[in-house]
PDB file of N, CA and C in Angstrom:
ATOM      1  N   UNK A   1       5.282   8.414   6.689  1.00 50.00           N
ATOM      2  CA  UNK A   1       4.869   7.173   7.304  1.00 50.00           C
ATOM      3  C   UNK A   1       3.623   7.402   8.151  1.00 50.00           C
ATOM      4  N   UNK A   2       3.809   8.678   9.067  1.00 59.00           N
ATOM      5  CA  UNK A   2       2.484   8.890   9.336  1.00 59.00           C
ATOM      6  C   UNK A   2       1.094   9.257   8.694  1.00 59.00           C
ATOM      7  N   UNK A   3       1.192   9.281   7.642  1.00 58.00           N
ATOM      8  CA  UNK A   3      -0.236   9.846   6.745  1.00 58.00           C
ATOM      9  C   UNK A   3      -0.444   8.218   6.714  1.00 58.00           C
ATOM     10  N   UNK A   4       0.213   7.285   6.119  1.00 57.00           N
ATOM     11  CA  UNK A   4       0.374   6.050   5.883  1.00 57.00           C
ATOM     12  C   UNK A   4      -0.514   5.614   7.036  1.00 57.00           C
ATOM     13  N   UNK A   5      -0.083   5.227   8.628  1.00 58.00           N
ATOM     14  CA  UNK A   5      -0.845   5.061   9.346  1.00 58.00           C
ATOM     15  C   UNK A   5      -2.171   5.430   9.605  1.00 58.00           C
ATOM     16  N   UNK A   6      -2.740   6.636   9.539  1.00 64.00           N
ATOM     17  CA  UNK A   6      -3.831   7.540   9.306  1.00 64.00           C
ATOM     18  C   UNK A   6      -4.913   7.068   8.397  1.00 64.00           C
ATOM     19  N   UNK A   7      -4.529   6.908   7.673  1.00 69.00           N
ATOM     20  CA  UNK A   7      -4.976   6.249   6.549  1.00 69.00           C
ATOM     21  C   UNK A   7      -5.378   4.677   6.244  1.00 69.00           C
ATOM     22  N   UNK A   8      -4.557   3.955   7.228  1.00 68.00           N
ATOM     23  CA  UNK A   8      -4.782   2.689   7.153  1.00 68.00           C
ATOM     24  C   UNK A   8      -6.351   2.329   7.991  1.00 68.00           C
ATOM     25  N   UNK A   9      -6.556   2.991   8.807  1.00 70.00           N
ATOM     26  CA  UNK A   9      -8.410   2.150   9.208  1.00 70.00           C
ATOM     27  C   UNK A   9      -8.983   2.900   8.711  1.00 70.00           C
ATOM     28  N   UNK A  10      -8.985   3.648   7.526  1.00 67.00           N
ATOM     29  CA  UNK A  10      -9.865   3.998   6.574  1.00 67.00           C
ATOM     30  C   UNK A  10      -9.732   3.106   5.660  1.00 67.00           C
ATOM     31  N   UNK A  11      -8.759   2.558   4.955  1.00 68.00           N
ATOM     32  CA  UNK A  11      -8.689   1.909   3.916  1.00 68.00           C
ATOM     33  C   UNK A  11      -9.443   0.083   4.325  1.00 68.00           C
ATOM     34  N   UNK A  12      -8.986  -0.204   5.520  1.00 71.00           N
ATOM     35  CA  UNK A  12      -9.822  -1.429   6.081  1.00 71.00           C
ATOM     36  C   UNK A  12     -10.943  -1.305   6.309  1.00 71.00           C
ATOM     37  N   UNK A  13     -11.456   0.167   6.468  1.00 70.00           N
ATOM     38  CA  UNK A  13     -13.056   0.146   6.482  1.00 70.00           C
ATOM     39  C   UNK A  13     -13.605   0.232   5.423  1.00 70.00           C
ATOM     40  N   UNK A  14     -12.982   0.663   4.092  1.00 68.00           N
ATOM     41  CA  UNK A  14     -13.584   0.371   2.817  1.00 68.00           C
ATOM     42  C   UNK A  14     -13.718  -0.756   2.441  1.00 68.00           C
ATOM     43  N   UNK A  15     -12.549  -1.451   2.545  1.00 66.00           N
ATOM     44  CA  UNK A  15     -12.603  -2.972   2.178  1.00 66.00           C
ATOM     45  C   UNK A  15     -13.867  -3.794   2.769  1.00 66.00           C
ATOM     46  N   UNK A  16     -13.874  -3.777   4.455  1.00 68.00           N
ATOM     47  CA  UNK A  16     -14.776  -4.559   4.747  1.00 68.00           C
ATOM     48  C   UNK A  16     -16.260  -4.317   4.288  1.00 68.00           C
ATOM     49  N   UNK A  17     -16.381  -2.591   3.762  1.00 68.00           N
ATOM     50  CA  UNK A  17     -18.021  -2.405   3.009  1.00 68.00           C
ATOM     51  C   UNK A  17     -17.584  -2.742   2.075  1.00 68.00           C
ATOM     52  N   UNK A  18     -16.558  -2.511   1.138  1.00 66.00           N
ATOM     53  CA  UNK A  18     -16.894  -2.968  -0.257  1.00 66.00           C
ATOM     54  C   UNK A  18     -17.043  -4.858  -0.280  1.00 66.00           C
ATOM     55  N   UNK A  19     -16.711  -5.572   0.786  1.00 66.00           N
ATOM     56  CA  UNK A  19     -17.070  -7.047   0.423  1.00 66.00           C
ATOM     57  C   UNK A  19     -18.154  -7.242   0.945  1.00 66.00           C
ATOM     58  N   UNK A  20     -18.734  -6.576   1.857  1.00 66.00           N
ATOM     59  CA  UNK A  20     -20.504  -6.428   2.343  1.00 66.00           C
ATOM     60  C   UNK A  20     -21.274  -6.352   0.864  1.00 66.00           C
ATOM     61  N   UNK A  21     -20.516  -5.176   0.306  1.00 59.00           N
ATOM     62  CA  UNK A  21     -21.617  -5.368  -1.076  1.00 59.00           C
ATOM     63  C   UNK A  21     -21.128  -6.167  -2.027  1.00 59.00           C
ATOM     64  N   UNK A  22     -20.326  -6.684  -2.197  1.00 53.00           N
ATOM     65  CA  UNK A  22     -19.833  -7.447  -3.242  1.00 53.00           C
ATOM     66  C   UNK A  22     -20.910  -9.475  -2.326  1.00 53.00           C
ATOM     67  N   UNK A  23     -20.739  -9.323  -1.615  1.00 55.00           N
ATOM     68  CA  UNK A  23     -21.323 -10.420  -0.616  1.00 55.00           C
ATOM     69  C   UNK A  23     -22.976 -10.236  -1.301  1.00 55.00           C
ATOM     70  N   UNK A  24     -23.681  -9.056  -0.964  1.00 55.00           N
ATOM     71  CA  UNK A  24     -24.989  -8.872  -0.769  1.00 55.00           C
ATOM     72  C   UNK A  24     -25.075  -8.797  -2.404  1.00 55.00           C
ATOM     73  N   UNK A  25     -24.473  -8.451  -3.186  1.00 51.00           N
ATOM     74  CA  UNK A  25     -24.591  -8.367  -4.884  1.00 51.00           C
ATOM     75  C   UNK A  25     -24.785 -10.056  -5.250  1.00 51.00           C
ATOM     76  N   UNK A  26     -24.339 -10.755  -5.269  1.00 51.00           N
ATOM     77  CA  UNK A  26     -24.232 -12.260  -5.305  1.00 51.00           C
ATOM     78  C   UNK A  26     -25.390 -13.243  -4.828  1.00 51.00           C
ATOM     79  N   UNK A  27     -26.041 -12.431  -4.190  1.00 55.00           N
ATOM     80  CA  UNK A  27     -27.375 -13.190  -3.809  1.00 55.00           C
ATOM     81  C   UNK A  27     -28.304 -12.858  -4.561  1.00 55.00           C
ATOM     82  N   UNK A  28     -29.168 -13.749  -5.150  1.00 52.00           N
ATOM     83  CA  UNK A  28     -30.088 -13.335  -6.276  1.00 52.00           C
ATOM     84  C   UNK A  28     -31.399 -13.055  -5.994  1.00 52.00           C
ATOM     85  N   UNK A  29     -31.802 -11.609  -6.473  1.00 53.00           N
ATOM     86  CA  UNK A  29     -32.973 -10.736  -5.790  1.00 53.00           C
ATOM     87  C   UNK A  29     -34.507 -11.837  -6.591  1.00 53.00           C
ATOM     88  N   UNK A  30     -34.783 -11.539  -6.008  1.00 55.00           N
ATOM     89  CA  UNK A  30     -36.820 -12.269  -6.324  1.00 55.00           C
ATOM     90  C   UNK A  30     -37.139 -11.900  -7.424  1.00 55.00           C
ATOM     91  N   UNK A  31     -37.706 -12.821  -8.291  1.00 52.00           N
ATOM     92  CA  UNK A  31     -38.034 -12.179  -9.548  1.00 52.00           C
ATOM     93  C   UNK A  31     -39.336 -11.626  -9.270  1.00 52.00           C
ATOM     94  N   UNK A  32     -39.890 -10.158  -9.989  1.00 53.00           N
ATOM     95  CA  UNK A  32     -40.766  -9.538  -9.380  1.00 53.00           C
ATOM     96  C   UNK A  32     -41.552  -9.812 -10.794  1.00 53.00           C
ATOM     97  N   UNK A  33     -43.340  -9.944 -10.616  1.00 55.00           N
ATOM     98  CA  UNK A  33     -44.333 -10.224 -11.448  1.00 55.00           C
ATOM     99  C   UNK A  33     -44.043  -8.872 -11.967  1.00 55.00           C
ATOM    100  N   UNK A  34     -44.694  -8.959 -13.446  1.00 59.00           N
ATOM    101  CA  UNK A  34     -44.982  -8.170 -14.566  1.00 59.00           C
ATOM    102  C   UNK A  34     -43.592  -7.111 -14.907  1.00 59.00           C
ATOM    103  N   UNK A  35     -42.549  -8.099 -14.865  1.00 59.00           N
ATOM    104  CA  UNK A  35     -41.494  -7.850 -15.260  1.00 59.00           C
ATOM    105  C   UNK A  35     -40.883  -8.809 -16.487  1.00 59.00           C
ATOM    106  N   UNK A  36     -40.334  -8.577 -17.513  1.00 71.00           N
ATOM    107  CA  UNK A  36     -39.910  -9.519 -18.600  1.00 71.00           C
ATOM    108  C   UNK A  36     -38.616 -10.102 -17.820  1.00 71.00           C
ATOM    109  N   UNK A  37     -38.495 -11.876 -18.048  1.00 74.00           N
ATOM    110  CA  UNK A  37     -37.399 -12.634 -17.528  1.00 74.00           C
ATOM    111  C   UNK A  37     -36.295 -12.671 -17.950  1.00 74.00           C
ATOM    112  N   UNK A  38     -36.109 -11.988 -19.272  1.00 82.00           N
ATOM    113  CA  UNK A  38     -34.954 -11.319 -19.779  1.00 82.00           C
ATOM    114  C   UNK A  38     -34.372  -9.818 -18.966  1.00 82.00           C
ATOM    115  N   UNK A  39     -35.061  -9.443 -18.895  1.00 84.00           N
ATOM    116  CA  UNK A  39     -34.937  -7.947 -18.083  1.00 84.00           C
ATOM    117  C   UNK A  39     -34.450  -8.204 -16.492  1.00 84.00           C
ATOM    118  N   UNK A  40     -34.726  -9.538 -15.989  1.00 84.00           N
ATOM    119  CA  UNK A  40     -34.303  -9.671 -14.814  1.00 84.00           C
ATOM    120  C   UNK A  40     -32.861 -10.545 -14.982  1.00 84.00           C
ATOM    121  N   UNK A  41     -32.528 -11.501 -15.561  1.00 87.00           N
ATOM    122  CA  UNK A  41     -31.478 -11.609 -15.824  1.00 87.00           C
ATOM    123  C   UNK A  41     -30.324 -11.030 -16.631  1.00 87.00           C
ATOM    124  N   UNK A  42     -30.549  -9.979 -16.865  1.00 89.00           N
ATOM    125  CA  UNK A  42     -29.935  -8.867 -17.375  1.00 89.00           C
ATOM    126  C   UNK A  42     -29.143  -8.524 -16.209  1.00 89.00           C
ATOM    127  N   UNK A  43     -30.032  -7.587 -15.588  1.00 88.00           N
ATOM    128  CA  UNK A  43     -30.054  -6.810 -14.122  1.00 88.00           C
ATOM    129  C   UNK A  43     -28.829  -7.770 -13.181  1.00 88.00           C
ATOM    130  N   UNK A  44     -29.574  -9.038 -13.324  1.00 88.00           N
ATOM    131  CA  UNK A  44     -28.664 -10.090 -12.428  1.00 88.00           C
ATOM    132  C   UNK A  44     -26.993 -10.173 -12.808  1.00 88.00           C
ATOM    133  N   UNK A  45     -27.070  -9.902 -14.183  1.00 90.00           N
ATOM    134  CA  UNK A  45     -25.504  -9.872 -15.186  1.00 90.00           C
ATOM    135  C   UNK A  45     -24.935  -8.983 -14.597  1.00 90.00           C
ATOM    136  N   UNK A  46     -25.766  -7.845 -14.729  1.00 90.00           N
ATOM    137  CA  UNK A  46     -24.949  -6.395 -14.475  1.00 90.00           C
ATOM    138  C   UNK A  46     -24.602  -6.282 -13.123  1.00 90.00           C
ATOM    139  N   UNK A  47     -25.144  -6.858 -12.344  1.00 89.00           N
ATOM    140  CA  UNK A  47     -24.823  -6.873 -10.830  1.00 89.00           C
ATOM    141  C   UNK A  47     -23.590  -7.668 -10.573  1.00 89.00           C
ATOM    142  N   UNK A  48     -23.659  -9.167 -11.084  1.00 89.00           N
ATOM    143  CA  UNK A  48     -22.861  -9.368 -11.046  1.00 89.00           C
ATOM    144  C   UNK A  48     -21.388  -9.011 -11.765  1.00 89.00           C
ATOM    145  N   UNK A  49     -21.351  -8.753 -12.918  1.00 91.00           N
ATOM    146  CA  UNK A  49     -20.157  -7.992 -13.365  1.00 91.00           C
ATOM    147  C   UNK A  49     -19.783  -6.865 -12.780  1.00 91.00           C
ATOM    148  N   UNK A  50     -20.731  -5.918 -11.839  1.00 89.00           N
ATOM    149  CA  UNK A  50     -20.493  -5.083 -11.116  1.00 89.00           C
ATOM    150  C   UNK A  50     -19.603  -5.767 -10.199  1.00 89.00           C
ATOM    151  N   UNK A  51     -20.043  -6.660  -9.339  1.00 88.00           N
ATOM    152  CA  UNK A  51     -19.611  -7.128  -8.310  1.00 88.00           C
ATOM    153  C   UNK A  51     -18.328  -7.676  -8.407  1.00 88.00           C
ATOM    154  N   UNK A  52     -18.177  -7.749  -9.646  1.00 89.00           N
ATOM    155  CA  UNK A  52     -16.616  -8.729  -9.506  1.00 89.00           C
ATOM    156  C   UNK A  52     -15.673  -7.261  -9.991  1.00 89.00           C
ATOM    157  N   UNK A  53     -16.438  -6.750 -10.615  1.00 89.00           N
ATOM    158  CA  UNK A  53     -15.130  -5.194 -10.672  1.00 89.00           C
ATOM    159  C   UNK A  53     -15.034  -4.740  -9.641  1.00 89.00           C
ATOM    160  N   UNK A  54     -15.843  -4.644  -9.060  1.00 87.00           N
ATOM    161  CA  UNK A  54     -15.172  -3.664  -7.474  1.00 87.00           C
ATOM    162  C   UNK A  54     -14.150  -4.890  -7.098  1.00 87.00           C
ATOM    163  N   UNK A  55     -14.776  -6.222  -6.866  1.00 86.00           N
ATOM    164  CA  UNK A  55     -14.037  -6.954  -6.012  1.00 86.00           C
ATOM    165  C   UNK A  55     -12.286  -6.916  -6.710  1.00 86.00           C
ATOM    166  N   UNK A  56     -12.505  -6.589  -7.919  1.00 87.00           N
ATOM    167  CA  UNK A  56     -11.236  -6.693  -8.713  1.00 87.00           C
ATOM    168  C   UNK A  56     -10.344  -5.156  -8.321  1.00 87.00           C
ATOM    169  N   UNK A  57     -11.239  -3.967  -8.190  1.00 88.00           N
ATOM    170  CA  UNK A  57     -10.578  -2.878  -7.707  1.00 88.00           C
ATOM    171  C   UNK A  57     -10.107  -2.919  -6.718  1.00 88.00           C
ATOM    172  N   UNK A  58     -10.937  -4.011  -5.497  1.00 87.00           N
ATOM    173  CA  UNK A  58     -10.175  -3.898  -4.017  1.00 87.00           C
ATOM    174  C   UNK A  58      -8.869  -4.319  -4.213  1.00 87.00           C
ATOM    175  N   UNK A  59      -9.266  -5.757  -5.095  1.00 87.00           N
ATOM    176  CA  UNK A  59      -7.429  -6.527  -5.302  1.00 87.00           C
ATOM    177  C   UNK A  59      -6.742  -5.521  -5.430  1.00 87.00           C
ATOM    178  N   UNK A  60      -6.611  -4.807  -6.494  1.00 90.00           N
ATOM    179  CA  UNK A  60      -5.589  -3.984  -7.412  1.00 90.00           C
ATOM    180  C   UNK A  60      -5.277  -2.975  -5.948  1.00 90.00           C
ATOM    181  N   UNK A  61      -5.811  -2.238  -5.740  1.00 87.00           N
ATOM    182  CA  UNK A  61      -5.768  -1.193  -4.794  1.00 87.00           C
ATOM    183  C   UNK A  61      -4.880  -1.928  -3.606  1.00 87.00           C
ATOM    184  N   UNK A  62      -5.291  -2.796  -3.007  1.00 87.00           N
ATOM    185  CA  UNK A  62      -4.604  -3.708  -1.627  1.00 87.00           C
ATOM    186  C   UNK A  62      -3.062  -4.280  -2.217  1.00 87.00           C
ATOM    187  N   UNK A  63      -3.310  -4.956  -3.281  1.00 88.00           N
ATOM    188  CA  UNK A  63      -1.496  -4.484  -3.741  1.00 88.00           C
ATOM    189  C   UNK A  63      -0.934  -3.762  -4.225  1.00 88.00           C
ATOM    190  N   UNK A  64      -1.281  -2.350  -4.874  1.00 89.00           N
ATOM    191  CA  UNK A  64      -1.027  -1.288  -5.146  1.00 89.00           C
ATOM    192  C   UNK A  64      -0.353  -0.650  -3.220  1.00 89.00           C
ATOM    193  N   UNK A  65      -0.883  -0.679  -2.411  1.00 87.00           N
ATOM    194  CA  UNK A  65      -1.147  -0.482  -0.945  1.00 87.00           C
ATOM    195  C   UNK A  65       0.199  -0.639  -0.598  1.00 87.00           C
ATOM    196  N   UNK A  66       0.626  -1.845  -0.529  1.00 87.00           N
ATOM    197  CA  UNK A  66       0.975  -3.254  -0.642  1.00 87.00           C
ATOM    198  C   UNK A  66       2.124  -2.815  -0.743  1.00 87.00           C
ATOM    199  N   UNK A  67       2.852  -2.282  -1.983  1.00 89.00           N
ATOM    200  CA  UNK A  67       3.892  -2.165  -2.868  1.00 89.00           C
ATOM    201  C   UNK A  67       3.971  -0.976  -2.463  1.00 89.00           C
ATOM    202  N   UNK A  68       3.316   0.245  -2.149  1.00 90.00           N
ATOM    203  CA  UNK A  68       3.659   1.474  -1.614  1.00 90.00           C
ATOM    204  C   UNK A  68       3.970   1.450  -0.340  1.00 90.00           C
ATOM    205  N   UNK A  69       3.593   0.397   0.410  1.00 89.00           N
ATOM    206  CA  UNK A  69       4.400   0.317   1.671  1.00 89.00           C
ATOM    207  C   UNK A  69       5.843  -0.194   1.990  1.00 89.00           C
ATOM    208  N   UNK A  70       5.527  -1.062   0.946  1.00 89.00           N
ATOM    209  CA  UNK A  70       7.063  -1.801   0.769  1.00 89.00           C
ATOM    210  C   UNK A  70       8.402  -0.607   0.284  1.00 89.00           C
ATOM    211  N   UNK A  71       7.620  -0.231  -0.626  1.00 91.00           N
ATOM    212  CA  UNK A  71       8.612   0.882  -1.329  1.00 91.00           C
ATOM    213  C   UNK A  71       9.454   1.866  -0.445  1.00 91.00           C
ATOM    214  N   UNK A  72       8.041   2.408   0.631  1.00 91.00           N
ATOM    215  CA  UNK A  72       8.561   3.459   1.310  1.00 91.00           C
ATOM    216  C   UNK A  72       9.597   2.626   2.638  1.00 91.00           C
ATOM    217  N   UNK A  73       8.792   1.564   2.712  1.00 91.00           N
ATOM    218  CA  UNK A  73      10.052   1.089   4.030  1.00 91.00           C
ATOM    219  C   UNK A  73      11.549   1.093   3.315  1.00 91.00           C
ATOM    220  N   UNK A  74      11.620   0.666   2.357  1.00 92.00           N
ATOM    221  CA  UNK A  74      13.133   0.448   1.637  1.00 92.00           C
ATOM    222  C   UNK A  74      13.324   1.769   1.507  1.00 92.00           C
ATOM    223  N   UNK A  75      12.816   2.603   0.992  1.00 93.00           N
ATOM    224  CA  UNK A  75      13.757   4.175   0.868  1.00 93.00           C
ATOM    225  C   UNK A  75      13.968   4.436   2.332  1.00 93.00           C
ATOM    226  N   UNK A  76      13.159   4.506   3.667  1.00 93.00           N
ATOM    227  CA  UNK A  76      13.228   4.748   4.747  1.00 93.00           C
ATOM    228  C   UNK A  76      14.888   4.176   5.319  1.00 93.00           C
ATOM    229  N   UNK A  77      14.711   3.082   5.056  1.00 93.00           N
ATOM    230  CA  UNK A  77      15.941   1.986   5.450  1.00 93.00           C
ATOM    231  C   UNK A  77      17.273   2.578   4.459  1.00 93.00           C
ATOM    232  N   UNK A  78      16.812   3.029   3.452  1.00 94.00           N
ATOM    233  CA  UNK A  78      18.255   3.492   2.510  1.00 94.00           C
ATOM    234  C   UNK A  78      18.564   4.625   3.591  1.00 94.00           C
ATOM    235  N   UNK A  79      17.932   5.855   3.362  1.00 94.00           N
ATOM    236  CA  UNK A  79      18.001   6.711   4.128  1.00 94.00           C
ATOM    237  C   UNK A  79      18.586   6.768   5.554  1.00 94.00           C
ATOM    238  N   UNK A  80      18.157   5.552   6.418  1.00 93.00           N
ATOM    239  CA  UNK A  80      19.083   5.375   7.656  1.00 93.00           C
ATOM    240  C   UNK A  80      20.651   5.350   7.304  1.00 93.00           C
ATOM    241  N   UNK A  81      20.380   4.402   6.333  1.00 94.00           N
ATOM    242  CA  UNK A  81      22.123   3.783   6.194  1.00 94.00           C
ATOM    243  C   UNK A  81      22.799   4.951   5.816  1.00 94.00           C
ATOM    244  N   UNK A  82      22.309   5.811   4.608  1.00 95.00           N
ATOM    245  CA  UNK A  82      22.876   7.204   4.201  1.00 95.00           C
ATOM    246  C   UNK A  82      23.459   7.694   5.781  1.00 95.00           C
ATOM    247  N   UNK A  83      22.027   7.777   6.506  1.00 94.00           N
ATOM    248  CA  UNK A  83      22.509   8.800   7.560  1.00 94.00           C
ATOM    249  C   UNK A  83      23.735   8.595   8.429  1.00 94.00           C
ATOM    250  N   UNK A  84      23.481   7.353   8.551  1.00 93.00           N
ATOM    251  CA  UNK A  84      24.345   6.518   9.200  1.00 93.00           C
ATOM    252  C   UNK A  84      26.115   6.537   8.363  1.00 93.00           C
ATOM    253  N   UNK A  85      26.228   6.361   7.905  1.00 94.00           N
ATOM    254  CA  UNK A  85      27.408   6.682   7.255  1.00 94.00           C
ATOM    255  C   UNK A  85      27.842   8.238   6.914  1.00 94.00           C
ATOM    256  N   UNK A  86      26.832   8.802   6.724  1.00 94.00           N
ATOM    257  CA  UNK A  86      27.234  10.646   6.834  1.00 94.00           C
ATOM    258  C   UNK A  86      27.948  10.960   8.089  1.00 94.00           C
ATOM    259  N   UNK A  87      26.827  10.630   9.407  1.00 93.00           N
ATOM    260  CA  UNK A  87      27.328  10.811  10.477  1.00 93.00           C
ATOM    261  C   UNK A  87      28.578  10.127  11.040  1.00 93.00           C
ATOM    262  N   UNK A  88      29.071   9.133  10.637  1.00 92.00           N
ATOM    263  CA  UNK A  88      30.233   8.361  11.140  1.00 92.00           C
ATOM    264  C   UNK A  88      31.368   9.307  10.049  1.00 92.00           C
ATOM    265  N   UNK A  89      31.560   9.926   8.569  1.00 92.00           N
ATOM    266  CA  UNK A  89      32.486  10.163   8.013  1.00 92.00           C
ATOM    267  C   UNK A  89      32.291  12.297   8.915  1.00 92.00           C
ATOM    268  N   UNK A  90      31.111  12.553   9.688  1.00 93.00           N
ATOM    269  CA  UNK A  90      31.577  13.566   9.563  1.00 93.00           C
ATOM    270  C   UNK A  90      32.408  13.480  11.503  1.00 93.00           C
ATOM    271  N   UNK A  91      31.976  12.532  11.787  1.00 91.00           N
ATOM    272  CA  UNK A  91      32.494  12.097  13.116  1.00 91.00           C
ATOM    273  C   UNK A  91      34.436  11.675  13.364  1.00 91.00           C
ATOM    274  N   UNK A  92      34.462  11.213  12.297  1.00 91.00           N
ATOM    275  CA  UNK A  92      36.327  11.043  11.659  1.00 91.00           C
ATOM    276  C   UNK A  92      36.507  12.614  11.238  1.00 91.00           C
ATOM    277  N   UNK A  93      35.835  13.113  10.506  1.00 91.00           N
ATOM    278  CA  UNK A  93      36.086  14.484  10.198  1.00 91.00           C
ATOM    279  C   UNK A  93      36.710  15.411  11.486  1.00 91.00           C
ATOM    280  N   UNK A  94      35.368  15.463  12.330  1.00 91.00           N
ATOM    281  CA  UNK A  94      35.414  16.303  13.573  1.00 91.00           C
ATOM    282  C   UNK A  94      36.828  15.774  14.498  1.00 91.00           C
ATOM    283  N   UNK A  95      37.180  14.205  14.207  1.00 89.00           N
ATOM    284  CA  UNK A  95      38.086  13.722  15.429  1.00 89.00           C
ATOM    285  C   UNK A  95      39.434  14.485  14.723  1.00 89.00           C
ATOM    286  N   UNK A  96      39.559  14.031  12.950  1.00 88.00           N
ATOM    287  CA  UNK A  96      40.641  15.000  12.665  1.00 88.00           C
ATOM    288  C   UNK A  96      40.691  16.106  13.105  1.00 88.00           C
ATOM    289  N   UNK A  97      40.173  16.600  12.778  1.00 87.00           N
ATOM    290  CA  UNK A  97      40.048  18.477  13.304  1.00 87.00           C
ATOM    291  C   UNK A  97      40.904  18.479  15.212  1.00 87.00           C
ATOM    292  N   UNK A  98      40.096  17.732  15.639  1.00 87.00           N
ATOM    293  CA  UNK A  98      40.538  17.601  17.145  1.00 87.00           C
ATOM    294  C   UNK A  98      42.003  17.521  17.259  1.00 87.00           C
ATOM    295  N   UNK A  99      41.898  15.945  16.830  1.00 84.00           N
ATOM    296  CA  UNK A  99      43.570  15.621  16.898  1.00 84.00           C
ATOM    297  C   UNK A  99      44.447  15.970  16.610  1.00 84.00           C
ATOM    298  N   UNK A 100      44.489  17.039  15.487  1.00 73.00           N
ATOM    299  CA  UNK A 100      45.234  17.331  14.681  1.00 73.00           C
ATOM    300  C   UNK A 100      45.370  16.321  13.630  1.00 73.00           C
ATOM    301  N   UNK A 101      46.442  16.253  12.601  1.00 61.00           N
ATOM    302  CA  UNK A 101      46.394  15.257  11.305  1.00 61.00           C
ATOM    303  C   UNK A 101      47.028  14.479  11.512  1.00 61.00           C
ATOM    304  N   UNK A 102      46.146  12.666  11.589  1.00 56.00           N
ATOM    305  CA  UNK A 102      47.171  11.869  11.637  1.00 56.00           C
ATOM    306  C   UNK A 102      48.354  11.254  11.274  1.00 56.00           C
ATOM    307  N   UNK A 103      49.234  10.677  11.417  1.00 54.00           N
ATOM    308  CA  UNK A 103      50.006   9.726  10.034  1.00 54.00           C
ATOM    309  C   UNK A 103      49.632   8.770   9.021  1.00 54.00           C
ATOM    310  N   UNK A 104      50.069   8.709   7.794  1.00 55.00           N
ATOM    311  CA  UNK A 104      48.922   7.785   7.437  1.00 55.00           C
ATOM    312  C   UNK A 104      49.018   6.525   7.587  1.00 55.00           C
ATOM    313  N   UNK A 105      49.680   6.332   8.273  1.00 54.00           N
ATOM    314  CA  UNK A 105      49.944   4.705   9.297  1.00 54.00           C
ATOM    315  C   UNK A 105      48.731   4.460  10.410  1.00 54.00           C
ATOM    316  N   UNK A 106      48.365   5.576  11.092  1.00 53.00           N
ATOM    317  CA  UNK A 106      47.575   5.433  11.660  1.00 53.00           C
ATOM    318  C   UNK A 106      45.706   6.123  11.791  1.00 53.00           C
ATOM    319  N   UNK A 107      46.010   6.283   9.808  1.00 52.00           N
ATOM    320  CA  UNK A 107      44.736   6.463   9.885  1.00 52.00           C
ATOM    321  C   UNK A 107      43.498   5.386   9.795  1.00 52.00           C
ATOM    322  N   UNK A 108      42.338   5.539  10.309  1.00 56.00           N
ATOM    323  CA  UNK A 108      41.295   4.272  10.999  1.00 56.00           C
ATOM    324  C   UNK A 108      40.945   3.499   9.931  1.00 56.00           C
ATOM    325  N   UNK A 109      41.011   4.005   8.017  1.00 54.00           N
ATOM    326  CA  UNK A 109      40.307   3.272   7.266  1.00 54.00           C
ATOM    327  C   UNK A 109      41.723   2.206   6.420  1.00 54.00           C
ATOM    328  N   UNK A 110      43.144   2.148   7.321  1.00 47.00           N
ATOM    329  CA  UNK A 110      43.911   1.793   6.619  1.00 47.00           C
ATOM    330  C   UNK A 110      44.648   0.462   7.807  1.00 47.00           C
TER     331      UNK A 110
END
């Protein structure tokens, strides 16, 4: 969980550059003299299809993120309950031992 944290204002600082450039890709550069107008709308294509794949990698990645956080909280939470029930059956364990053996009239799960 802690790498998880560590990791998280790195991953928000990618995001916010990768939509800086996905932002600054979308604005359409000056067409420059003694350049063919095919050749510049080309350029403009490729930028933009650039621009929407990253923007499409951030998606994927942020719920990929997303779902690995989720995941690990639920195993985390299984894991309590495990513990939690280990420790209570070895806690009846230890009280047998103490008490000696009850009757089974008065044992706690009956």
């Amino acid at each position: 969980m802690k790498l998880i944290l560590h990791k998280a204002p790195l991953f928000i600082t990618m995001l916010m550059l990768l939509s800086r450039v996905t932002a600054s890709a979308n604005e359409t550069a000056p067409s420059t003299t003694g350049t063919e107008p095919g050749v510049v709308v080309k350029v403009e294509k490729a930028i933009e299809r650039g621009a929407k794949a990253t923007a499409s990698g951030v998606e994927r990645g942020a719920k990929a993120a997303g779902r690995g956080i989720e995941r690990g909280a639920k195993a985390a939470a299984r894991g309590v309950e495990r513990g939690a029930k280990a420790t209570g059956n070895a806690a009846h364990t230890v009280a047998k031992k103490v008490s000696g053996s009850p009757t089974p009239s008065s044992s706690p799960g009956k």
